Coordinates of C-alpha atoms in Angstrom, one line a residue:
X1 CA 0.0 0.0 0.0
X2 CA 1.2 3.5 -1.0
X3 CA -0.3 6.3 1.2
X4 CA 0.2 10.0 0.1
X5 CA -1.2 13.0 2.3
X6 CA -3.8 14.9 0.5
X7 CA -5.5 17.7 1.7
X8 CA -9.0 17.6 1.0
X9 CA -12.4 16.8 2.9
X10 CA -14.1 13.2 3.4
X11 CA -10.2 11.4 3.0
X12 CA -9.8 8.3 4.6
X13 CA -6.7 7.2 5.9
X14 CA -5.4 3.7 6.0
X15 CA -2.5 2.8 7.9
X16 CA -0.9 0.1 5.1
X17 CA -0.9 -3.4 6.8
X18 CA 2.8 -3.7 6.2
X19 CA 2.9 -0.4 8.6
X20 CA 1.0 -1.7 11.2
X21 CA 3.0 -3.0 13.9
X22 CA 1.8 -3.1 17.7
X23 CA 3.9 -3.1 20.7
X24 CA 3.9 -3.3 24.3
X25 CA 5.3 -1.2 26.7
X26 CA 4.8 -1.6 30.6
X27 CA 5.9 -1.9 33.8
X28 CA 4.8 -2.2 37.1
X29 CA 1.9 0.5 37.7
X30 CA 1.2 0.8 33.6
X31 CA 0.8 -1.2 30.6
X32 CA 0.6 0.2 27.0
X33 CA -0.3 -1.2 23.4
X34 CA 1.0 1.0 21.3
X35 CA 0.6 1.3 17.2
X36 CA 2.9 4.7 16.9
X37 CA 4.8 3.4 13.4
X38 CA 2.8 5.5 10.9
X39 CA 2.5 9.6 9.8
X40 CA -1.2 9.8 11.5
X41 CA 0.1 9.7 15.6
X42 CA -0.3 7.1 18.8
X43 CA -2.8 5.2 18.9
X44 CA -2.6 3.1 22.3
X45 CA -4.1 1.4 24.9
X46 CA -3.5 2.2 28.4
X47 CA -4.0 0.0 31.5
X48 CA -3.3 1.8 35.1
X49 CA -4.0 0.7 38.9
X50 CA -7.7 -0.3 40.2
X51 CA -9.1 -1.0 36.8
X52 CA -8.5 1.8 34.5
X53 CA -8.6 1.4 31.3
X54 CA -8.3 3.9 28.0
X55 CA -8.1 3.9 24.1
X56 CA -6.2 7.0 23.5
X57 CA -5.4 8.6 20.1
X58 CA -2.9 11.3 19.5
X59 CA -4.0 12.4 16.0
X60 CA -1.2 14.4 14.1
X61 CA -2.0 14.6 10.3
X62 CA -1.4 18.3 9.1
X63 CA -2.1 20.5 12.3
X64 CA -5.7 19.5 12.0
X65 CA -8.4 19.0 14.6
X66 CA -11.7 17.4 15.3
X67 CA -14.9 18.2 17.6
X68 CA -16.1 14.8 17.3
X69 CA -15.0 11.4 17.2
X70 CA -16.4 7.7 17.0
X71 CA -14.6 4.9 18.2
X72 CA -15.8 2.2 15.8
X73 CA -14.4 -1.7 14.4
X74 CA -14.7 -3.0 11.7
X75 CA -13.8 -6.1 9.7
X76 CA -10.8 -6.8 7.9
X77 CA -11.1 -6.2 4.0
X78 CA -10.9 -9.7 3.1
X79 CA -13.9 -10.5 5.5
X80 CA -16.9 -11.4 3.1
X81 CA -18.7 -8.4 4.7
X82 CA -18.1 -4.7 5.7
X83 CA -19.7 -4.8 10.1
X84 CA -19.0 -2.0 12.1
X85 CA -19.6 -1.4 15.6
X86 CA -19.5 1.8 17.4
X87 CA -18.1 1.4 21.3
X88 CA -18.0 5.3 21.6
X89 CA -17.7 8.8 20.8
X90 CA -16.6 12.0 22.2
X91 CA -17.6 15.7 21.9
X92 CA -15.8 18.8 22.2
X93 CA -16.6 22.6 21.8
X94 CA -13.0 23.1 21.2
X95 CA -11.5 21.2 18.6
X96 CA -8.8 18.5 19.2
X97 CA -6.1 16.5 18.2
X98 CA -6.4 13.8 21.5
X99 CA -8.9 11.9 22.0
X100 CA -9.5 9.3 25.3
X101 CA -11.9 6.8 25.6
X102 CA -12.6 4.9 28.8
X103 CA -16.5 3.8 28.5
X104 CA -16.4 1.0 26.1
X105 CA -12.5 0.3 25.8
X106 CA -12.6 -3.1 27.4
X107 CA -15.4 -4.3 25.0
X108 CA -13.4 -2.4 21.9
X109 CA -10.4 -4.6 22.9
X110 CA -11.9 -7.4 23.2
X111 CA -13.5 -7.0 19.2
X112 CA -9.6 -6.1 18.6
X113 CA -8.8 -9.6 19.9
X114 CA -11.0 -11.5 17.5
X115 CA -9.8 -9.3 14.7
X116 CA -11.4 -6.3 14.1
X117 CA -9.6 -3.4 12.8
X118 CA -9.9 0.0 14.8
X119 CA -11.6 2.6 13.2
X120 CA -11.8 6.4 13.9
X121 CA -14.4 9.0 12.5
X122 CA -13.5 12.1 12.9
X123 CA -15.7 15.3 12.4
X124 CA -14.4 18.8 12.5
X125 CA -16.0 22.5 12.7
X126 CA -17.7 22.7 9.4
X127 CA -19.4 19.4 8.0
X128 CA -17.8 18.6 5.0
X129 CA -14.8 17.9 6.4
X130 CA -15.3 14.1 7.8
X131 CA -12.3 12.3 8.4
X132 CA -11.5 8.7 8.8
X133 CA -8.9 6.6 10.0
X134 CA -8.6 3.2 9.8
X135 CA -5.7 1.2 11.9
X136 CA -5.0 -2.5 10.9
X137 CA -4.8 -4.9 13.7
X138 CA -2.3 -7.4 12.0
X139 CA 0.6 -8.5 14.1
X140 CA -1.4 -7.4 17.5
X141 CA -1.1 -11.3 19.0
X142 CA 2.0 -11.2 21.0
X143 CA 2.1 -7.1 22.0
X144 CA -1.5 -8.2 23.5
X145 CA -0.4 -11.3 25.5
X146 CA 1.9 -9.3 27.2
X147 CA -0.2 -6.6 27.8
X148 CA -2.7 -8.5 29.1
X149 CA -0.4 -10.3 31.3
X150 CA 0.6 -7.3 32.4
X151 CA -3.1 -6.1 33.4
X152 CA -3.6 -9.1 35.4
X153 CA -0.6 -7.8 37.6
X154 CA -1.4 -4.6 38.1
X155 CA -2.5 -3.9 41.6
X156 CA -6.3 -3.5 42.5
X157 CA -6.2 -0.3 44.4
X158 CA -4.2 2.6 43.4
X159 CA -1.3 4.1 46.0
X160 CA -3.5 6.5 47.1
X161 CA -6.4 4.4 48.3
X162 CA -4.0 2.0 49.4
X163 CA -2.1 4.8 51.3
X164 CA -5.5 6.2 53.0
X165 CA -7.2 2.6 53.9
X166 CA -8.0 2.6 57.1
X167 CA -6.6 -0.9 59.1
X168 CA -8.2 -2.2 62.7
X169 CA -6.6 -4.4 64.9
X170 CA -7.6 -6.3 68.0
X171 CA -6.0 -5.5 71.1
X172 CA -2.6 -6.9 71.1
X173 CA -2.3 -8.6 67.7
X174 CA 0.7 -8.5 65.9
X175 CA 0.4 -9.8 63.2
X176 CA -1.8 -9.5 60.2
X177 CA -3.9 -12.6 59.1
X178 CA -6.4 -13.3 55.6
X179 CA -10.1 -13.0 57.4

């Protein structure tokens, strides 16, 4: 696939599959699928103590910016038909180049999983110029094993609620036991 940038309204963007490369990034207190290897920004995944989880998009394609987005999948071009499924969509009065999604990211990755591509519609300040960007999901199998394995040691409370839970002990006891 040969992608150029062009300039004019109702474009839509394919990352080419031979572009689309995921990777993982974490550590103890974050995890992060990334797909950052094309001109059109970060698109990533971000997993953080006590269950947080985001789709983030850092969209940089010729200064431009967006009031509205749709986080959508859809099915790879070889599938024998075009499905799409919207899992959310965001609003702003000022326009915007970032975009993060936390209602409906754990259902959008799990349709990423099974091999749905990610989709983004984008919308800016006058109508005709819709946007689209479509990100293959090709290569994703290993970068998501170890960012799931990376979720599932994250802790469950974040430091601060950790830091501010209250502890009672029984006159005496020493030591702490499981209830």
């Amino acid at each position: 696939f040969i992608f150029s940038k062009v300039s004019y309204s109702e474009e839509v963007l394919t990352i080419p599959m031979d572009l689309s490369k995921w990777t993982y990034e974490g550590n103890k207190f974050k995890c992060n699928l990334l797909q950052s290897n094309n001109d059109y920004g970060k698109f990533y995944f971000l997993a953080e103590p006590n269950n947080k989880f985001y789709f983030i998009s850092d969209i940089e394609y010729e200064n431009n910016k967006w009031k509205t987005i749709a986080l959508t999948t859809q099915n790879a071009p070889w599938s024998n038909e075009l499905y799409r499924k919207e899992f959310g969509s965001l609003e702003f009065t000022k326009p915007s180049q970032r975009f993060i999604f936390n209602k409906g990211a754990e259902e959008f990755m799990d349709s990423i999983a099974l091999g749905s591509w990610v989709t983004l519609s984008l919308k800016g300040s006058n109508a005709s110029s819709v946007s689209e960007i479509v990100i293959p999901t090709l290569q994703i199998q290993n970068a998501l094993k170890s960012f799931n394995a990376c979720r599932a040691r994250l802790p469950k409370l974040s430091f601060s609620e950790a830091r501010d839970m209250a502890l009672s002990f029984e006159f005496g006891q020493k030591t702490l036991s499981r209830g």
